[in-house]
Amino acid sequence: MTSGRSGAGLGLIAEAASFRRLFLATFTSSIGTWLAFVALVVDVYDRTGDANWVSALLIADFLPIVLVGILLGPLIDRLPRRNILVAADALRAGVFCVLPFATSAAQIVGLALIIGVATSLFRPAVFAGLPNLVGDDDLGHANGILQSAENFAWAVGALAGGALVAASGPDAAYWLNAGTFVVSALFILGIRQSLEQERSPSAGHRRDLVEGLRMVTRSRGLLTILVAWSIVTLGQAIGNVSEIVLAKEEFNAGDFGYGVLVATAAVGLTIGSLAGGDVIRHFGIRVPYVAGVVLLAVGFAAAAVSPNVWVAAVFVVVSGLGNGAVVVCNAVLVQRGAPDRLRGRAFTVVMSIGYAFFGLGMIVAGPLTNGFGARTAWGISAALCAVAACFALVLLSGVEERESPVAQTL
């Protein structure tokens, strides 16, 4: 890991060459991913006119993240992470080159599942390797920059995707996205520093899995993510599903009002994640983590009782600020709480469990919203975040800054 360098915020991009290449790789591929996401949804719906196929596509997008942590997580610690990243980009580029020739919605969903598997390996490998490219003092800033880039790509890529698909159809978006993954792979190949410090021999796949699970449950920092963030994720899923009902029925704001809420959430996320590094540097992990979850609770609760979409949008920004800051804290907790040889597994485990709770939230959100209304659903989201803040407050009391992963055990 580099040391002695302490770039301030975005200055890291200019100062740390290897981090700059990783940033450019993730930003480029993220733009293409969100651009193609719009194309995939439009393509499937236009072919079938059936929302069930859209649901199948969304499940294919996040289900691999749940399964990878259980089945493939050890690969991120056993294989060179640079090779994993390049292979994931190459696989995704290849799939998007095939998508223009798909003849049915089932083929599109199947190909999307392969993309999901590659992305499920790419993201944890990026964040597991990041501490080997920047100094410990810069971890918060580096994570914040990467998260902000992804959030910005979400907004820009989705907007560009909608315009491109409207003008040229989904095939153009597929070809363009294939190119973004090729560019991403080239940036990764240009990284000179190693993305891992050590790779210990495998003790067998089952033992490797158990070792990763044990690491997550023995570290207070990682246990905070496992418990508190899973509860937050459950609340967020309920809020996401009921958001369109809140905008269109409770606020009578129509499709535009829904777009306002989605856009303001992205704005809050971008600002919160970008500021997360500075907050961590000044206050440590515990204060911004608990405060961020509290902001999520306040944002959901205040938006639920807002008189119109414009007032609600202000509080959605508040919740986004908290969300962005906590996401950065989560990454730093894993990076500092797990040794390098286990870090990939730690990331895949917490991501898998988080997405499992997200899926559970999506399942219960529909009946909950239909039965009690969107305002009540957002109130429940707020209550879940408040409970999560209490867990975080208690669990993070045992985590000290710069403490070694071994010392951070229960």
XYZ file of C-alpha atoms in Angstrom:
410
model
C 0.000 0.000 0.000
C 1.199 3.484 -0.663
C 1.962 5.661 2.314
C 2.958 9.219 3.019
C 0.613 10.574 0.362
C -2.437 12.443 1.571
C -4.189 14.007 -1.380
C -7.176 16.137 -0.520
C -10.413 14.913 -2.039
C -10.403 15.026 -5.834
C -6.671 15.780 -5.738
C -6.165 12.027 -5.408
C -7.138 11.607 -9.044
C -4.261 13.850 -10.103
C -1.718 12.596 -7.560
C -2.185 8.812 -7.522
C -1.717 7.404 -11.032
C -2.916 3.879 -10.270
C -6.005 5.153 -8.473
C -6.686 7.504 -11.390
C -6.739 4.559 -13.794
C -9.038 2.580 -11.511
C -11.327 5.609 -11.222
C -11.447 6.074 -15.002
C -12.132 2.366 -15.499
C -15.046 2.263 -13.067
C -16.477 5.575 -14.257
C -16.341 4.591 -17.926
C -17.942 1.202 -17.367
C -20.565 2.693 -15.017
C -21.677 5.207 -17.637
C -22.107 2.409 -20.131
C -23.832 0.146 -17.619
C -26.571 2.662 -16.811
C -26.922 3.596 -20.456
C -27.436 -0.072 -21.332
C -29.724 -0.677 -18.351
C -32.289 1.648 -19.896
C -31.863 -0.122 -23.235
C -32.359 -3.554 -21.663
C -35.567 -2.533 -19.885
C -36.977 -0.890 -23.006
C -35.956 -3.822 -25.209
C -37.591 -6.427 -22.966
C -40.777 -4.434 -22.474
C -41.139 -3.564 -26.166
C -40.748 -7.223 -27.118
C -43.281 -8.515 -24.594
C -45.466 -5.661 -23.322
C -45.334 -7.578 -20.023
C -44.043 -6.082 -16.745
C -43.296 -9.594 -15.489
C -40.447 -9.828 -17.970
C -39.097 -6.511 -16.681
C -39.194 -7.983 -13.167
C -37.301 -11.028 -14.417
C -34.676 -8.728 -15.929
C -34.243 -6.830 -12.639
C -33.949 -10.088 -10.710
C -31.285 -11.277 -13.167
C -29.434 -8.029 -12.447
C -29.137 -8.387 -8.655
C -29.584 -12.119 -7.962
C -25.985 -12.965 -8.972
C -24.703 -10.548 -6.316
C -26.528 -12.595 -3.680
C -25.170 -15.899 -4.981
C -21.586 -14.836 -5.718
C -20.853 -14.143 -2.043
C -21.869 -17.688 -1.239
C -20.302 -19.505 -4.175
C -17.503 -17.474 -5.784
C -16.287 -14.964 -3.167
C -12.993 -16.777 -2.433
C -11.892 -16.344 -6.062
C -11.375 -12.620 -5.433
C -8.756 -13.483 -2.804
C -7.207 -16.498 -4.569
C -6.774 -15.053 -8.080
C -4.978 -11.844 -9.121
C -7.585 -9.089 -8.777
C -6.341 -7.307 -11.892
C -7.064 -10.477 -13.892
C -10.547 -10.728 -12.374
C -11.336 -7.129 -13.322
C -10.087 -7.503 -16.888
C -11.880 -10.849 -17.318
C -15.135 -9.349 -15.996
C -14.855 -6.437 -18.433
C -14.058 -8.779 -21.324
C -17.026 -11.009 -20.491
C -19.413 -8.055 -20.271
C -18.094 -6.592 -23.522
C -18.644 -9.934 -25.235
C -22.193 -10.289 -23.935
C -23.147 -6.796 -25.105
C -21.766 -7.660 -28.537
C -24.135 -10.651 -28.587
C -27.219 -8.794 -27.309
C -28.026 -7.045 -30.626
C -28.580 -10.525 -32.098
C -30.917 -11.770 -29.347
C -34.264 -12.882 -30.730
C -36.382 -13.164 -27.574
C -36.868 -11.660 -24.138
C -35.751 -14.948 -22.563
C -32.395 -14.691 -24.334
C -31.982 -11.104 -23.145
C -32.704 -12.072 -19.528
C -30.278 -14.994 -19.771
C -27.525 -12.746 -21.112
C -28.302 -10.177 -18.403
C -27.733 -12.904 -15.834
C -24.219 -13.463 -17.207
C -23.580 -9.711 -17.014
C -24.757 -9.780 -13.408
C -22.257 -12.518 -12.526
C -19.382 -10.534 -14.059
C -20.440 -7.338 -12.257
C -20.719 -9.282 -8.999
C -17.032 -10.134 -9.267
C -15.936 -6.735 -10.601
C -17.280 -4.519 -7.808
C -15.856 -6.378 -4.781
C -12.532 -6.817 -6.568
C -12.334 -3.036 -7.106
C -12.991 -2.178 -3.468
C -10.886 -5.046 -2.108
C -7.902 -3.871 -4.149
C -8.338 -0.140 -3.471
C -6.371 -0.049 -0.151
C -3.302 -1.224 -2.062
C -3.429 1.840 -4.332
C -3.839 4.663 -1.783
C -2.670 5.359 1.750
C -4.885 4.625 4.737
C -5.499 8.339 5.348
C -6.895 8.632 1.823
C -9.206 5.617 1.938
C -12.280 7.676 2.795
C -11.636 10.136 -0.030
C -10.866 7.365 -2.525
C -14.049 5.464 -1.711
C -16.073 8.663 -1.819
C -14.711 9.553 -5.252
C -15.522 6.115 -6.662
C -19.031 6.135 -5.172
C -19.675 9.675 -6.422
C -18.528 8.687 -9.899
C -20.968 5.777 -9.899
C -23.824 8.006 -8.740
C -23.016 10.622 -11.365
C -22.811 7.885 -13.981
C -26.249 6.713 -12.844
C -27.766 10.089 -13.685
C -25.829 10.771 -16.894
C -25.904 7.212 -18.209
C -29.640 6.799 -17.659
C -30.377 10.124 -19.352
C -28.083 9.358 -22.290
C -29.504 5.866 -22.542
C -33.049 7.138 -22.805
C -32.085 9.613 -25.524
C -30.015 7.081 -27.486
C -32.664 4.366 -27.360
C -35.345 6.850 -28.423
C -33.229 7.952 -31.374
C -31.593 4.713 -32.528
C -33.078 1.768 -30.640
C -31.411 -0.456 -28.027
C -28.789 -2.011 -30.318
C -26.780 1.215 -30.511
C -26.673 1.350 -26.695
C -25.485 -2.270 -26.570
C -22.608 -1.647 -28.974
C -21.595 1.545 -27.186
C -21.593 -0.207 -23.812
C -19.420 -3.015 -25.159
C -16.902 -0.323 -26.076
C -16.968 1.178 -22.562
C -15.948 -2.179 -21.085
C -13.055 -2.464 -23.530
C -11.875 1.003 -22.467
C -12.272 0.031 -18.803
C -10.133 -3.086 -19.302
C -7.398 -1.017 -20.959
C -7.317 1.384 -17.993
C -7.050 -1.543 -15.576
C -4.219 -3.103 -17.558
C -2.394 0.228 -17.161
C -2.416 0.031 -13.341
C 1.190 -0.525 -12.291
C 0.696 -1.290 -8.615
C -0.489 -4.657 -7.359
C -4.113 -4.912 -6.224
C -3.230 -7.429 -3.523
C -0.530 -7.781 -0.875
C -0.813 -11.509 -0.380
C -2.558 -14.575 -1.734
C -2.513 -17.573 0.583
C -3.045 -21.086 -0.820
C -6.605 -22.346 -0.831
C -7.619 -24.657 2.002
C -10.506 -25.942 -0.091
C -13.535 -24.061 -1.346
C -15.752 -24.883 1.632
C -13.099 -23.879 4.169
C -12.382 -20.692 2.218
C -16.074 -19.783 2.401
C -16.251 -20.505 6.119
C -13.130 -18.426 6.750
C -14.720 -15.439 5.014
C -17.997 -15.795 6.931
C -16.135 -16.097 10.219
C -14.158 -12.937 9.455
C -17.352 -10.950 8.893
C -18.982 -12.099 12.135
C -15.880 -11.558 14.303
C -15.152 -7.954 13.306
C -17.303 -5.268 14.935
C -16.988 -3.036 11.888
C -18.106 -5.760 9.493
C -20.800 -6.931 11.884
C -22.186 -3.383 11.857
C -22.646 -3.634 8.105
C -24.099 -7.114 8.418
C -26.732 -5.998 10.933
C -27.332 -2.250 10.622
C -26.902 -1.859 6.881
C -29.045 -4.915 6.144
C -31.896 -3.284 8.085
C -31.339 -0.013 6.200
C -31.350 -1.874 2.892
C -34.673 -3.484 3.787
C -36.119 -0.020 4.437
C -34.642 1.399 1.240
C -36.203 -1.341 -0.866
C -39.630 -0.596 0.605
C -39.099 3.104 -0.101
C -37.910 2.500 -3.660
C -40.874 0.340 -4.616
C -43.450 2.693 -3.066
C -41.777 5.872 -4.376
C -43.759 6.008 -7.608
C -47.034 5.599 -5.667
C -45.987 8.380 -3.289
C -45.305 10.729 -6.198
C -48.296 9.920 -8.407
C -51.060 9.186 -5.898
C -50.158 10.894 -2.629
C -48.661 14.039 -4.175
C -50.568 13.960 -7.491
C -47.294 14.940 -9.169
C -47.418 12.457 -12.056
C -44.445 10.944 -13.856
C -42.530 14.208 -13.607
C -42.881 14.194 -9.820
C -41.521 10.669 -9.701
C -38.579 11.787 -11.784
C -37.977 14.658 -9.364
C -37.749 12.268 -6.410
C -35.391 9.902 -8.261
C -33.169 12.760 -9.421
C -32.959 14.412 -6.005
C -32.003 11.080 -4.444
C -29.114 10.835 -6.926
C -28.041 14.405 -6.096
C -27.973 13.650 -2.375
C -26.077 10.409 -2.927
C -23.434 12.125 -5.039
C -22.832 14.950 -2.548
C -22.926 12.634 0.481
C -20.445 10.147 -0.955
C -18.094 12.879 -2.165
C -18.116 14.543 1.269
C -17.806 11.224 3.091
C -14.018 11.144 2.948
C -13.616 14.524 4.655
C -16.147 13.628 7.332
C -14.380 10.335 8.092
C -11.016 12.058 8.276
C -12.286 14.613 10.804
C -14.678 12.514 12.900
C -13.700 8.881 12.386
C -16.209 6.211 11.373
C -18.742 6.051 14.195
C -20.091 9.621 14.043
C -20.697 9.812 10.264
C -22.084 6.274 10.163
C -24.696 6.831 12.861
C -25.454 10.369 11.659
C -25.847 9.132 8.086
C -28.377 6.464 9.071
C -30.228 9.036 11.177
C -30.397 11.323 8.124
C -31.902 8.449 6.171
C -34.552 7.997 8.866
C -35.312 11.728 9.015
C -35.483 11.986 5.226
C -37.928 9.089 4.871
C -40.106 10.258 7.760
C -40.261 13.909 6.687
C -40.947 13.034 3.047
C -43.766 10.712 4.160
C -45.625 13.595 5.822
C -44.727 16.273 3.260
C -47.598 18.240 1.687
C -46.259 18.043 -1.875
C -43.506 16.597 -4.014
C -41.298 19.708 -3.812
C -41.089 19.634 -0.027
C -40.577 15.868 -0.144
C -37.747 16.330 -2.665
C -35.809 18.433 -0.149
C -35.977 15.626 2.397
C -35.107 13.033 -0.242
C -31.883 14.987 -0.754
C -31.321 14.751 3.023
C -31.773 10.995 2.972
C -29.467 10.774 -0.040
C -26.755 12.690 1.821
C -26.919 10.179 4.651
C -27.011 7.247 2.261
C -23.950 8.437 0.368
C -21.913 8.989 3.528
C -22.785 5.589 4.992
C -21.919 3.751 1.772
C -18.423 5.251 1.972
C -18.174 4.252 5.646
C -19.193 0.700 4.766
C -16.368 0.380 2.249
C -13.786 1.776 4.691
C -14.998 -0.539 7.473
C -14.437 -3.593 5.276
C -11.090 -2.334 3.979
C -9.783 -1.642 7.497
C -11.566 -4.502 9.208
C -10.471 -7.398 6.991
C -6.896 -8.406 6.118
C -5.990 -8.227 2.454
C -6.120 -11.997 1.972
C -9.761 -12.079 3.152
C -10.961 -8.705 1.923
C -12.542 -9.927 -1.296
C -14.615 -12.503 0.567
C -15.619 -9.938 3.169
C -16.909 -7.596 0.465
C -18.844 -10.319 -1.339
C -20.440 -11.568 1.889
C -21.704 -8.148 3.012
C -22.842 -7.276 -0.526
C -24.649 -10.605 -0.874
C -26.500 -10.271 2.409
C -27.363 -6.640 1.681
C -28.884 -7.539 -1.675
C -30.744 -10.456 -0.103
C -32.434 -8.010 2.272
C -33.057 -5.670 -0.655
C -34.826 -8.483 -2.477
C -36.873 -9.263 0.628
C -37.865 -5.611 0.852
C -38.995 -5.601 -2.772
C -41.153 -8.662 -2.116
C -42.980 -7.168 0.876
C -43.143 -3.599 -0.441
C -45.875 -4.201 -3.006
C -48.486 -5.705 -0.664
C -47.479 -3.249 2.066
C -47.949 -0.229 -0.199
C -51.196 -1.529 -1.655
C -52.618 -2.275 1.782
C -51.521 0.760 3.791
C -50.411 3.405 1.304
C -47.085 4.876 0.270
C -46.877 7.332 3.167
C -47.110 4.468 5.654
C -44.549 2.493 3.675
C -42.094 5.394 3.862
C -42.832 5.726 7.574
C -41.891 2.085 8.008
C -38.683 2.727 6.045
C -37.901 5.565 8.467
C -38.555 3.340 11.488
C -36.256 0.628 10.131
C -33.483 3.183 9.614
C -33.951 4.456 13.173
C -33.563 0.903 14.493
C -30.460 0.465 12.340
C -28.951 3.662 13.784
C -29.316 2.229 17.293
C -27.516 -0.970 16.277
C -24.734 1.027 14.602
C -24.299 3.213 17.688
C -23.760 0.153 19.879
C -21.682 -1.988 17.534
C -19.302 0.770 16.439
C -18.469 1.663 20.049
C -15.829 -1.087 19.923
C -14.195 0.061 16.697
C -11.176 2.337 17.050
C -9.583 4.210 14.193
C -6.571 2.524 12.594
C -7.112 -0.560 14.792
C -5.831 -3.765 13.253
C -8.362 -6.278 11.898
C -7.348 -8.787 14.577
C -7.983 -6.285 17.370
C -11.410 -5.354 16.039
C -12.951 -8.677 16.983
C -15.711 -9.256 19.477
